[in-house]
PDB file of C-alpha atoms in Angstrom:
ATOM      1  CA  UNK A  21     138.144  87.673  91.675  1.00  0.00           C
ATOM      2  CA  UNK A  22     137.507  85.513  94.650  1.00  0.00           C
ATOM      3  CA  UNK A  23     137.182  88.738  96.987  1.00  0.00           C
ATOM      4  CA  UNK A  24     134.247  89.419  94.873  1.00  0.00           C
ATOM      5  CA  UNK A  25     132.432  86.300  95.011  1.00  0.00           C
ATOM      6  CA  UNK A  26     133.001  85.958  98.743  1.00  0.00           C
ATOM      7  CA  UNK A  27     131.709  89.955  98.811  1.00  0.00           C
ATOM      8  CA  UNK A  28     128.962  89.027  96.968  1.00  0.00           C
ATOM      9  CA  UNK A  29     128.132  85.537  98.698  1.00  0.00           C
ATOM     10  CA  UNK A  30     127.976  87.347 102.026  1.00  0.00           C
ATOM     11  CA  UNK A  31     125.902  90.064 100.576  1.00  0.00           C
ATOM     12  CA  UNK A  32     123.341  87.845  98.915  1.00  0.00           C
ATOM     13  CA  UNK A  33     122.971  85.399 102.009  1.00  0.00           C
ATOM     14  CA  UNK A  34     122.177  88.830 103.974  1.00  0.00           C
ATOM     15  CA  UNK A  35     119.727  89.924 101.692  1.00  0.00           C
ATOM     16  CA  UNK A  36     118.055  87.120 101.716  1.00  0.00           C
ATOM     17  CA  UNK A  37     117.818  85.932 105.325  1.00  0.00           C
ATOM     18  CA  UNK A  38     116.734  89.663 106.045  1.00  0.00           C
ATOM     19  CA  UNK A  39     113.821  88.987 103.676  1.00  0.00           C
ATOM     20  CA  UNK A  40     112.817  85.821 105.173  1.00  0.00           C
ATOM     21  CA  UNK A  41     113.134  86.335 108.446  1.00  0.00           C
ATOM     22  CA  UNK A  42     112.256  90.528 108.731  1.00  0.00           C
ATOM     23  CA  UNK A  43     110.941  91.932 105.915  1.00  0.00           C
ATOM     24  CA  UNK A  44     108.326  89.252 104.522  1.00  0.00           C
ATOM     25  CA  UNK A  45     106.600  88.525 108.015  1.00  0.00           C
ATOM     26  CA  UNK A  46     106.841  92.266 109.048  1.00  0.00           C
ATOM     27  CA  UNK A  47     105.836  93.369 105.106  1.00  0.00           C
ATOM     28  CA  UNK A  48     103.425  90.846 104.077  1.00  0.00           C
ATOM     29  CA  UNK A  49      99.880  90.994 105.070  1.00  0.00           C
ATOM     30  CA  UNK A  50      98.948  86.898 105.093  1.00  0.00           C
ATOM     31  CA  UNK A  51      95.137  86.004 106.137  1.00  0.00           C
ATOM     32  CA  UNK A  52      94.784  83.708 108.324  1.00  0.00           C
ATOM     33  CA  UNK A  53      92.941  80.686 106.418  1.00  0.00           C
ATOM     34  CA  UNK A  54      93.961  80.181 103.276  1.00  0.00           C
ATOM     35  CA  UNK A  55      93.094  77.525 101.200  1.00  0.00           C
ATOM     36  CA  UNK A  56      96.441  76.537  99.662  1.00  0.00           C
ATOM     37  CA  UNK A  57     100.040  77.562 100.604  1.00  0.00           C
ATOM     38  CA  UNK A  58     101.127  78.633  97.204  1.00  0.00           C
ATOM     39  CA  UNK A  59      97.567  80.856  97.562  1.00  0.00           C
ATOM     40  CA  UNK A  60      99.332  82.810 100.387  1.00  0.00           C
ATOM     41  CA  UNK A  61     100.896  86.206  99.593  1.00  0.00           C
ATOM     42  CA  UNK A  62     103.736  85.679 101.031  1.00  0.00           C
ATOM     43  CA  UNK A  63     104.384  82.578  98.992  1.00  0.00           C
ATOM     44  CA  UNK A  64     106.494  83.652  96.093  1.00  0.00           C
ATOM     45  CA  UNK A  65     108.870  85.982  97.950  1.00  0.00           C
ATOM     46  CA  UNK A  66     109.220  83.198 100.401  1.00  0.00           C
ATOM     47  CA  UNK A  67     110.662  81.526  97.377  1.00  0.00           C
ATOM     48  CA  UNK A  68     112.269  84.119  95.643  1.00  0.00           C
ATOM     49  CA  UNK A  69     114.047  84.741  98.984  1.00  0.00           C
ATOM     50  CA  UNK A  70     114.798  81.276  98.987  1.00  0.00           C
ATOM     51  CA  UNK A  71     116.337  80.671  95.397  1.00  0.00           C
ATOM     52  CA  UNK A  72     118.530  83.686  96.400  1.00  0.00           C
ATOM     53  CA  UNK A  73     119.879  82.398  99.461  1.00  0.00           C
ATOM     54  CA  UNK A  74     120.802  79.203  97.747  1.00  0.00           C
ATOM     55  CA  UNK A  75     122.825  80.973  94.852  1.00  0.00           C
ATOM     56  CA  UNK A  76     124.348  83.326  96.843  1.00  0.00           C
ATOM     57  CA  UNK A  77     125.910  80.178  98.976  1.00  0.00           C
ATOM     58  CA  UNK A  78     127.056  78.386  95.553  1.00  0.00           C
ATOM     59  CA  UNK A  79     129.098  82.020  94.924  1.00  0.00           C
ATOM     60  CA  UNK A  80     130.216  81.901  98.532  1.00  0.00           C
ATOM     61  CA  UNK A  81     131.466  78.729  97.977  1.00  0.00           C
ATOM     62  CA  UNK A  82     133.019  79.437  94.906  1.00  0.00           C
ATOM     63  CA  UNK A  83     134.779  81.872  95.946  1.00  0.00           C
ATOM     64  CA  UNK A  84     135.743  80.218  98.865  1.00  0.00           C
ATOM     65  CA  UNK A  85     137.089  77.246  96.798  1.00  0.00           C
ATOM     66  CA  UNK A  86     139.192  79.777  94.421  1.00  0.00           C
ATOM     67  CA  UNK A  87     140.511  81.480  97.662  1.00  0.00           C
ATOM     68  CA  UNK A  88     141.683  77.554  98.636  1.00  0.00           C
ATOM     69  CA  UNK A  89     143.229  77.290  95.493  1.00  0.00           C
ATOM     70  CA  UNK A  90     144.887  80.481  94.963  1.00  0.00           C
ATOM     71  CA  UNK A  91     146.999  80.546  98.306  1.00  0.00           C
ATOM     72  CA  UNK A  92     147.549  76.363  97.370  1.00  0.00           C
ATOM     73  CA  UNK A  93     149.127  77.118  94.330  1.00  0.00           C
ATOM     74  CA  UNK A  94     152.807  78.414  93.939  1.00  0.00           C
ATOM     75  CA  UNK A  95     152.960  81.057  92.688  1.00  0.00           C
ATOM     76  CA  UNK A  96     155.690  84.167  92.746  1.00  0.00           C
ATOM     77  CA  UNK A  97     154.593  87.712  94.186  1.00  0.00           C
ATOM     78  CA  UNK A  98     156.328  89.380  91.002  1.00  0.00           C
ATOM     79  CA  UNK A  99     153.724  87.389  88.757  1.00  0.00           C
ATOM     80  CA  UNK A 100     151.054  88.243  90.536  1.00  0.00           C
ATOM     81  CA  UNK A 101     151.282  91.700  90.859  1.00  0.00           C
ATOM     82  CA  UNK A 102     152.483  92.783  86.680  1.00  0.00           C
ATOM     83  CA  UNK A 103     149.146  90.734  85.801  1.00  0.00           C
ATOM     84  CA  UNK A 104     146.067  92.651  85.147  1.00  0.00           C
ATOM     85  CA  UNK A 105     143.191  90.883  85.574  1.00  0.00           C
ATOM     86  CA  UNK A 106     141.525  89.908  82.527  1.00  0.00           C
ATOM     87  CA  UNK A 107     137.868  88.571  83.574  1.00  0.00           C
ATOM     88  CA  UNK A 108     136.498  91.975  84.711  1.00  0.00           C
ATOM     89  CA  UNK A 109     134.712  94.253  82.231  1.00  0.00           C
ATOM     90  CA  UNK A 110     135.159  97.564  82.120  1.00  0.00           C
ATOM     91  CA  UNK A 111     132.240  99.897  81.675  1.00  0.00           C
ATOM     92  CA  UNK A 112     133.985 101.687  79.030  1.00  0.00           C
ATOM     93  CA  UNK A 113     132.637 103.580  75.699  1.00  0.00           C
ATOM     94  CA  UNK A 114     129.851 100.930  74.081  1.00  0.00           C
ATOM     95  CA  UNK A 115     129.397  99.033  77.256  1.00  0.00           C
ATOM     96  CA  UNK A 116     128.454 102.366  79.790  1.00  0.00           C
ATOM     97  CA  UNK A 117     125.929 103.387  76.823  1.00  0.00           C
ATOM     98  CA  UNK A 118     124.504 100.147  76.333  1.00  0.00           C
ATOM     99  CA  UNK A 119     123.928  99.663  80.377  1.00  0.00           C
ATOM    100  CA  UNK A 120     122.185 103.143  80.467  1.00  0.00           C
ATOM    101  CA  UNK A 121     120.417 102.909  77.323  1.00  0.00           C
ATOM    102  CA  UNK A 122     119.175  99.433  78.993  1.00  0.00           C
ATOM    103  CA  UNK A 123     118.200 101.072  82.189  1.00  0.00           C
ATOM    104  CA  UNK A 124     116.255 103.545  80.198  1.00  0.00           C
ATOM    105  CA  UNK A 125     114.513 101.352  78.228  1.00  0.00           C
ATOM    106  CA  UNK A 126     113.520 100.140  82.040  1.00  0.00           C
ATOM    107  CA  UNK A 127     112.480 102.921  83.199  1.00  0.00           C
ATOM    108  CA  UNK A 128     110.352 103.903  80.083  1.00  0.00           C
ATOM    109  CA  UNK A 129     108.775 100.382  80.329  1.00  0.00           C
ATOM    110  CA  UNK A 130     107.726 100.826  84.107  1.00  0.00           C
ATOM    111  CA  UNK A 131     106.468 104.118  83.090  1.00  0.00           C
ATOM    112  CA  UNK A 132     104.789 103.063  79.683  1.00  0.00           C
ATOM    113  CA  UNK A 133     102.507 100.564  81.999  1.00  0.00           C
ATOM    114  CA  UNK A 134     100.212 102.765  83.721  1.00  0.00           C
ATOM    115  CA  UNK A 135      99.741 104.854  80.432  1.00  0.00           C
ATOM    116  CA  UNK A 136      99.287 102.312  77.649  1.00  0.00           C
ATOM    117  CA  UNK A 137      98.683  99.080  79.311  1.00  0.00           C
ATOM    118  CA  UNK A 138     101.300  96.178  80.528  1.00  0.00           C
ATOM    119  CA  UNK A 139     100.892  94.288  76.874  1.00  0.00           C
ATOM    120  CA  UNK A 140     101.601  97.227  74.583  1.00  0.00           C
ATOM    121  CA  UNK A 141     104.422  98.605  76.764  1.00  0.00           C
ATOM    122  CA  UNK A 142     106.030  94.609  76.747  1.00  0.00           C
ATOM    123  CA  UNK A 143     106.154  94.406  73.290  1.00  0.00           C
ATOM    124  CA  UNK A 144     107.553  97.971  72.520  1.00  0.00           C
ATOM    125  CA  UNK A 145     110.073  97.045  75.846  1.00  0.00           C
ATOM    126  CA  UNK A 146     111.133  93.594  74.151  1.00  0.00           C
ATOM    127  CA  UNK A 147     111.059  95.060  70.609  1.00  0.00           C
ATOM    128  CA  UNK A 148     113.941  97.794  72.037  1.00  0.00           C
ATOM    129  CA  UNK A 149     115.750  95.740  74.728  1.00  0.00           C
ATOM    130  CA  UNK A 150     116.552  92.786  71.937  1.00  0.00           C
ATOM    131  CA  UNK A 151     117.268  95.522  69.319  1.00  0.00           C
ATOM    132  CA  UNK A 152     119.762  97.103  71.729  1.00  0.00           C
ATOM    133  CA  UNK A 153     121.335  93.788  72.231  1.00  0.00           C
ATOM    134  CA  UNK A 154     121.800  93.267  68.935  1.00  0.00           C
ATOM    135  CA  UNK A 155     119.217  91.176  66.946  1.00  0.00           C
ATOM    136  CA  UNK A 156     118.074  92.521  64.196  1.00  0.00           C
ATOM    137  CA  UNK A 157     116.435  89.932  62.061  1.00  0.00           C
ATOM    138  CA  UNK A 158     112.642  90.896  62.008  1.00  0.00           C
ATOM    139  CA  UNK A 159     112.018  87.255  61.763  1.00  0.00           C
ATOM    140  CA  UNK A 160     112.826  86.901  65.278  1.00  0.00           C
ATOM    141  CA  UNK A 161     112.145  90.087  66.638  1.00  0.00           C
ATOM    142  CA  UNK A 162     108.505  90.452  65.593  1.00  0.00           C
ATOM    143  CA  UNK A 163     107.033  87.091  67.217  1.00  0.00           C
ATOM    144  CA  UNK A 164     108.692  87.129  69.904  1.00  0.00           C
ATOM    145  CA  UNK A 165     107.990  90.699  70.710  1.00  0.00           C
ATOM    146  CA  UNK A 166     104.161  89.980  70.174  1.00  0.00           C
ATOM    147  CA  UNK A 167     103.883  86.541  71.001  1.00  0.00           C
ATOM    148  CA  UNK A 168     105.313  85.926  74.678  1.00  0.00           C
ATOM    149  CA  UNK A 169     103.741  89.025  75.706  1.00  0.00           C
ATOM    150  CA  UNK A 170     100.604  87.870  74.594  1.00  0.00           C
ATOM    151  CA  UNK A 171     100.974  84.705  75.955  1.00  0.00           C
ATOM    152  CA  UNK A 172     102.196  85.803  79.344  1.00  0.00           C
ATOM    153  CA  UNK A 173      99.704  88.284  79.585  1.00  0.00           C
ATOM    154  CA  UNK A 174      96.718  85.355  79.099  1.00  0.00           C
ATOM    155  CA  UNK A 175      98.199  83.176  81.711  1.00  0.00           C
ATOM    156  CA  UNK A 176      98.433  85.492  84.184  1.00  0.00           C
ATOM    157  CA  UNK A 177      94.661  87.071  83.385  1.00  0.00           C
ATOM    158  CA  UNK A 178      92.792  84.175  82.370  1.00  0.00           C
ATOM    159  CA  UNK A 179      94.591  81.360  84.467  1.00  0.00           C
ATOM    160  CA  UNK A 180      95.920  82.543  87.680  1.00  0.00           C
ATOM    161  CA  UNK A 181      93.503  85.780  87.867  1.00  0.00           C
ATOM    162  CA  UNK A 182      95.951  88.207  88.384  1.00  0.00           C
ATOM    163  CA  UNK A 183      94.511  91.569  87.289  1.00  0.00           C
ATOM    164  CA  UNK A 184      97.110  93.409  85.152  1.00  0.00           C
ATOM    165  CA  UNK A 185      97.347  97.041  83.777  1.00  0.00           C
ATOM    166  CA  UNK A 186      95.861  97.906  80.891  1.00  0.00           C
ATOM    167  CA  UNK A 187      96.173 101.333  80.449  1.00  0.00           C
ATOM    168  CA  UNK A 188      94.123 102.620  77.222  1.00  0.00           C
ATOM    169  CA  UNK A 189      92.384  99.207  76.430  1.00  0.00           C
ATOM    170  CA  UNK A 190      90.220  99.643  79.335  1.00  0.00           C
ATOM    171  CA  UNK A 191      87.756 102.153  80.708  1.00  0.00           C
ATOM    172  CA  UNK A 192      86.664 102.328  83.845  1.00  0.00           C
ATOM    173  CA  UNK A 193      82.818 102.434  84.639  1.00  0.00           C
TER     174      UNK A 193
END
C-alpha cells in the first residue's frame, strides 16, 4: 500500500507545483491593480494549488513512514507473499455501478446547468447523488436538497457577486 501513497505523493506534489509555478501565471489573466489579494483571479487556485501540495506531502510522508516500517519489521518472505491485501477495494458488481452511476449523475448535472439553471440542476444533483448513496429518509433528503442549494446559491449571488447560471429563470433582454 505504501507504493501507492508514495505514487500518489509524487503525483500530487507534481500537479501542484506545475499549477503554481506554470499553469496559473501562464493561464490566469491577473490585472495589474487590484484592490485586494483575495480580489485577484488567480487567488483561489493559488490556494487550491496550495492545499494540494500540502496533502499530497502528508501521503508522501505516509507512505514514506509505512515503507520505514515495513522493511523495519521482521517479517518472513513466505508470509508476505500467501497474504492478499485486504485494504484495497475492488471495483466489482455494486461498487463499478455505483462509481458510473455517480459519474453520470455528474455529467447530467454539468449538463443540466446551462439548460435549467445551476439551483434547479443542484437540487435534482443532490436529491440523486445522496439517494444513490443510500439515504432514503425524505426527512433528510428534502432540506438538504433544497436548502444548501439555496443557500449557496445566495451567497455566491448576493454576497460575493458571482453571476451564476440560471438557465430558464432568466431571460435575456
Amino acid at each position: 500500500m505504501y507504493k501507492k501513497d508514495i505514487g500518489i505523493g509524487l503525483a500530487g506534489i507534481t500537479l501542484a507545483l506545475s499549477g503554481i509555478f506554470y499553469l496559473i501565471p501562464r493561464f490566469i489573466v491577473v490585472p495589474q491593480q487590484l484592490d485586494s489579494l483575495a480580489l485577484s483571479p488567480a487567488f483561489w487556485p493559488n490556494i487550491i494549488m496550495g492545499i494540494l501540495l500540502f496533502t499530497s506531502t502528508v501521503i508522501l510522508f505516509q507512505g514514506l513512514v509505512a515503507r520505514r516500517r515495513q522493511r523495519c519489521s521482521p517479517t518472513k518472505k513466505t508470509d508476505s507473499l500467501s497474504t492478499e491485501s485486504t485494504d484495497t477495494y475492488p471495483l466489482d458488481g455494486p461498487r463499478t455501478i455505483v462509481l458510473c452511476a455517480a459519474v453520470g449523475i455528474f455529467f447530467c448535472y454539468y449538463w443540466l446547468i446551462d439548460h435549467i439553471g445551476i439551483l434547479l440542476s443542484s437540487v435534482l444533483a443532490l436529491l440523486a447523488l445522496m439517494g444513490l448513496g443510500g439515504e432514503r429518509r425524505l426527512k433528510v433528503l428534502l432540506p438538504l436538497a433544497i436548502i444548501l442549494p439555496v443557500v449557496l446559491y445566495y451567497f455566491f449571488t448576493r454576497v460575493a457577486h458571482v453571476y451564476l447560471p440560471q438557465g430558464i429563470f432568466y431571460s435575456y433582454p
